[in-house]
mmCIF file of C-alpha atoms in Angstrom:
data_model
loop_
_atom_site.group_PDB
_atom_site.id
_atom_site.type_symbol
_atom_site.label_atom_id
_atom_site.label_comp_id
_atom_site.label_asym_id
_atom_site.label_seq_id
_atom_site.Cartn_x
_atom_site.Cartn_y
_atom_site.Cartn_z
ATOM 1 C CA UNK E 287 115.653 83.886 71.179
ATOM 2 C CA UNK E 288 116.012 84.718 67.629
ATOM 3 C CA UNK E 289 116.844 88.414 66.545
ATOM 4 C CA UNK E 290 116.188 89.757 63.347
ATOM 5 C CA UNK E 291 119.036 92.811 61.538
ATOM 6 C CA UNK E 292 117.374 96.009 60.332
ATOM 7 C CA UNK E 293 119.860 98.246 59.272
ATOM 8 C CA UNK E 294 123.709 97.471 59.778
ATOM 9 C CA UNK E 295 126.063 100.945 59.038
ATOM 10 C CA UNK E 296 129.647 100.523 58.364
ATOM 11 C CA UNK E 297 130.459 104.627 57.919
ATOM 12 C CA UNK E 298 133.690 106.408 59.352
ATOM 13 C CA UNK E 299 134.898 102.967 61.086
ATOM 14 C CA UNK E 300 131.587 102.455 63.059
ATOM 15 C CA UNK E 301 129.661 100.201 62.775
ATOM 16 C CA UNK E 302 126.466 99.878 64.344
ATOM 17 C CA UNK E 303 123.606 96.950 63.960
ATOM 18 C CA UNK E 304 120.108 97.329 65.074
ATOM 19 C CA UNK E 305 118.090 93.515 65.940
ATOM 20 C CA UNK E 306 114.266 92.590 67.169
ATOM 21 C CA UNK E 307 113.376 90.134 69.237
ATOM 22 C CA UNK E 308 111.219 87.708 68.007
ATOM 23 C CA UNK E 309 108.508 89.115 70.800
ATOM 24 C CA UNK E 310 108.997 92.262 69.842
ATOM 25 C CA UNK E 311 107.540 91.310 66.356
ATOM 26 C CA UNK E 312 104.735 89.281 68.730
ATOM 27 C CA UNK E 313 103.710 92.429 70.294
ATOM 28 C CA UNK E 314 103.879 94.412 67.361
ATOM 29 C CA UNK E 315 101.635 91.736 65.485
ATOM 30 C CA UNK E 316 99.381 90.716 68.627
ATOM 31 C CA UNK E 317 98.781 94.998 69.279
ATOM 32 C CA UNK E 318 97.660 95.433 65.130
ATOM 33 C CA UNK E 319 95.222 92.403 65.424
ATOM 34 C CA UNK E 320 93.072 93.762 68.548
ATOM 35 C CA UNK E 321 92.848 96.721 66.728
ATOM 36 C CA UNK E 322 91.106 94.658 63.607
ATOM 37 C CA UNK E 323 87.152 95.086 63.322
ATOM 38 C CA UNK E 324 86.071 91.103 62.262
ATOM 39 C CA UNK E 325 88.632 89.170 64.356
ATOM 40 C CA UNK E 326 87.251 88.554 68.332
ATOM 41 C CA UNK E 327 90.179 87.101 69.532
ATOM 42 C CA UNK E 328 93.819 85.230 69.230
ATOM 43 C CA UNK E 329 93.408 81.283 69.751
ATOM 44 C CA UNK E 330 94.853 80.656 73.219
ATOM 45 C CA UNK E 331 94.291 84.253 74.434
ATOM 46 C CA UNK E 332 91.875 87.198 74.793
ATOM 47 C CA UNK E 333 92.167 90.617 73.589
ATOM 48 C CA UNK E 334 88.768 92.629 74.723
ATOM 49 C CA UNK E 335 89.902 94.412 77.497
ATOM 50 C CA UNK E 336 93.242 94.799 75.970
ATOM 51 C CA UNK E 337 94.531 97.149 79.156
ATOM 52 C CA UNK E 338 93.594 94.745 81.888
ATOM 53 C CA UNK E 339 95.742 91.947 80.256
ATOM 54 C CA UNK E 340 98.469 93.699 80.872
ATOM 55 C CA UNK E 341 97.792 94.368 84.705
ATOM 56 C CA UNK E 342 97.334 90.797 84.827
ATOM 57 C CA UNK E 343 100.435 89.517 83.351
ATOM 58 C CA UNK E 344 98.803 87.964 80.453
ATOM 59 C CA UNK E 345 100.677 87.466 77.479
ATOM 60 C CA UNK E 346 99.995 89.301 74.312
ATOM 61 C CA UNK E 347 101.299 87.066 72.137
ATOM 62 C CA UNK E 348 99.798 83.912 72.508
ATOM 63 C CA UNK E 349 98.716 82.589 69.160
ATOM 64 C CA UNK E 350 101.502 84.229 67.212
ATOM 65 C CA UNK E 351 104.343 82.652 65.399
ATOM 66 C CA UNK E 352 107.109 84.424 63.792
ATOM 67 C CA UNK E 353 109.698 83.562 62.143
ATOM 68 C CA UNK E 354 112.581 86.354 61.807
ATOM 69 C CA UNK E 355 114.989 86.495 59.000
ATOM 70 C CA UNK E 356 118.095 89.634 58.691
ATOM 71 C CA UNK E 357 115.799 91.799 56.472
ATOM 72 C CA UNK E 358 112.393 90.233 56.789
ATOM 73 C CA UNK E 359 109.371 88.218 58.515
ATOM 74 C CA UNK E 360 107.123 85.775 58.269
ATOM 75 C CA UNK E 361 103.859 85.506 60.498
ATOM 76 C CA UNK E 362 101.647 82.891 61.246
ATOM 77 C CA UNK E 363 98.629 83.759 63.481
ATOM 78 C CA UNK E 364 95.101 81.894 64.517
ATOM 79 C CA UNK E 365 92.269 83.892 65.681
ATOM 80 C CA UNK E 366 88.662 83.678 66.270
ATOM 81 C CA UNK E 367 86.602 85.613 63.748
ATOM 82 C CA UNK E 368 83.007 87.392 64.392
ATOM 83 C CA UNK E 369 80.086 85.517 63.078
ATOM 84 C CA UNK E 370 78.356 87.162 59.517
ATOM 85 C CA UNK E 371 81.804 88.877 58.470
ATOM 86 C CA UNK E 372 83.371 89.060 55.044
ATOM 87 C CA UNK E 373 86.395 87.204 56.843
ATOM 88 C CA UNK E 374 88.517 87.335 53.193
ATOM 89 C CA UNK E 375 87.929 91.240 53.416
ATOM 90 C CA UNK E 376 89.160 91.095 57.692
ATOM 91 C CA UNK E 377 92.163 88.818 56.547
ATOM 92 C CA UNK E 378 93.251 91.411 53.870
ATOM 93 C CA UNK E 379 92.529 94.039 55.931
ATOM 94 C CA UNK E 380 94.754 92.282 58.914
ATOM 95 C CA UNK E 381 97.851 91.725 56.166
ATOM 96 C CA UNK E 382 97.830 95.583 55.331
ATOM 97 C CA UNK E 383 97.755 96.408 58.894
ATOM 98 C CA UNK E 384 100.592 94.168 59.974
ATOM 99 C CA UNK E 385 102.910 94.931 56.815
ATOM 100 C CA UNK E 386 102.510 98.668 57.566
ATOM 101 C CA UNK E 387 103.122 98.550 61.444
ATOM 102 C CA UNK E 388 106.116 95.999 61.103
ATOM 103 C CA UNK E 389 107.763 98.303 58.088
ATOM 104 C CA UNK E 390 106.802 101.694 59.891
ATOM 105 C CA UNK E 391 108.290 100.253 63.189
ATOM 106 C CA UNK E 392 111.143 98.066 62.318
ATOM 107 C CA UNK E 393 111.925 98.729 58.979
ATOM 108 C CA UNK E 394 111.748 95.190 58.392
ATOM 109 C CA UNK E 395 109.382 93.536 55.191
ATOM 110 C CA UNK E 396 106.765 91.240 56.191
ATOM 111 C CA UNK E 397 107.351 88.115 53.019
ATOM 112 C CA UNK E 398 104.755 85.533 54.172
ATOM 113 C CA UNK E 399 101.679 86.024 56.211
ATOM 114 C CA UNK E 400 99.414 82.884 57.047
ATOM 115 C CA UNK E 401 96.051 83.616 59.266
ATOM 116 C CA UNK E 402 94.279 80.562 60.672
ATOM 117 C CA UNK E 403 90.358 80.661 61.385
ATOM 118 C CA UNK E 404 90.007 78.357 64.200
ATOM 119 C CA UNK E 405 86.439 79.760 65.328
ATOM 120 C CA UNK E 406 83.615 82.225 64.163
ATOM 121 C CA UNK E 407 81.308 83.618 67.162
ATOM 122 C CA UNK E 408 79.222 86.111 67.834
ATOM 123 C CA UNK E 409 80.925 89.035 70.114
ATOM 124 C CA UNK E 410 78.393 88.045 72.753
ATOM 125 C CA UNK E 411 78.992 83.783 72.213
ATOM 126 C CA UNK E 412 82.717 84.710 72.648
ATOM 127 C CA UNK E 413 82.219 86.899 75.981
ATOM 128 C CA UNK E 414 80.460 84.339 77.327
ATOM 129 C CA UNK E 415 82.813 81.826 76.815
ATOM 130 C CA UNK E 416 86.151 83.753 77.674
ATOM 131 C CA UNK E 417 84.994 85.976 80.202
ATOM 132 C CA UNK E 418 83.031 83.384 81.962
ATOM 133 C CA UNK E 419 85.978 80.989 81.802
ATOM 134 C CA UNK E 420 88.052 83.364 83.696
ATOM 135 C CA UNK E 421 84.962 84.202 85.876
ATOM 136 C CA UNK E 422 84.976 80.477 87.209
ATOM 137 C CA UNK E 423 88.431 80.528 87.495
ATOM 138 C CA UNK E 424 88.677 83.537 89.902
ATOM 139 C CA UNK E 425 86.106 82.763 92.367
ATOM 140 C CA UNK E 426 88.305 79.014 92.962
ATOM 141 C CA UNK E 427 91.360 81.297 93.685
ATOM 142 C CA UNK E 428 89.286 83.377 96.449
#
């Protein structure tokens, strides 16, 4: 597990280092995305009902790389965009959003951000995929 160095103090004969986990940078990234109006989903997971994941153990940061330096990040994600959106305007959108939260929160600067469009759906085509995937799969486990 990698760990990235925000701010290291050497004052008065203390010093004191802060480090992220690389899945705290996940989270961070993974919680930004859901929140993105155009993008339906991570590749390999499912963010509409973003509460019950967590209930369920699932893991927010499925479809999220990172790659953590001292002082800054790099971020590759792939997602599943909604069907008849400007997807350059969501991807710019989705860089602001991530730059912001990972500055405001870890002080850290977000250098390289690469977004991979593995699907376009509608919101209803992807609800009937995901959520009747894990449908089927419940009612074997019964």
């Amino acid at each position: 597990m990698q760990m990235a160095e925000a701010v290291e103090n050497n004052t008065g004969g203390l010093k004191a280092k802060l480090t992220f986990s690389d899945v705290v940078i996940k989270k961070i990234v993974g919680v930004v995305i859901s929140d993105v109006d155009g993008i339906l989903g991570l590749s390999g997971n499912l963010f509409t009902d973003f509460a019950d994941r967590f209930r369920d153990n699932e893991d927010v940061t499925k479809g999220i790389g990172v790659e953590v330096g001292t002082k800054q990040v790099a971020v590759d994600v792939s997602v599943i965009c909604k069907y008849d959106v400007n997807i350059s305007q969501v991807f710019d959108q989705t860089v602001e959003k991530v730059k912001e939260a990972i500055t405001h929160m870890t002080g850290l600067d977000l250098v390289e951000f690469n977004m991979s469009v593995d699907d376009v759906m509608t919101k209803e085509q992807y609800l009937e995929k995901y959520r009747g995937k894990d449908n089927d799969e419940s009612k074997g486990n019964n």
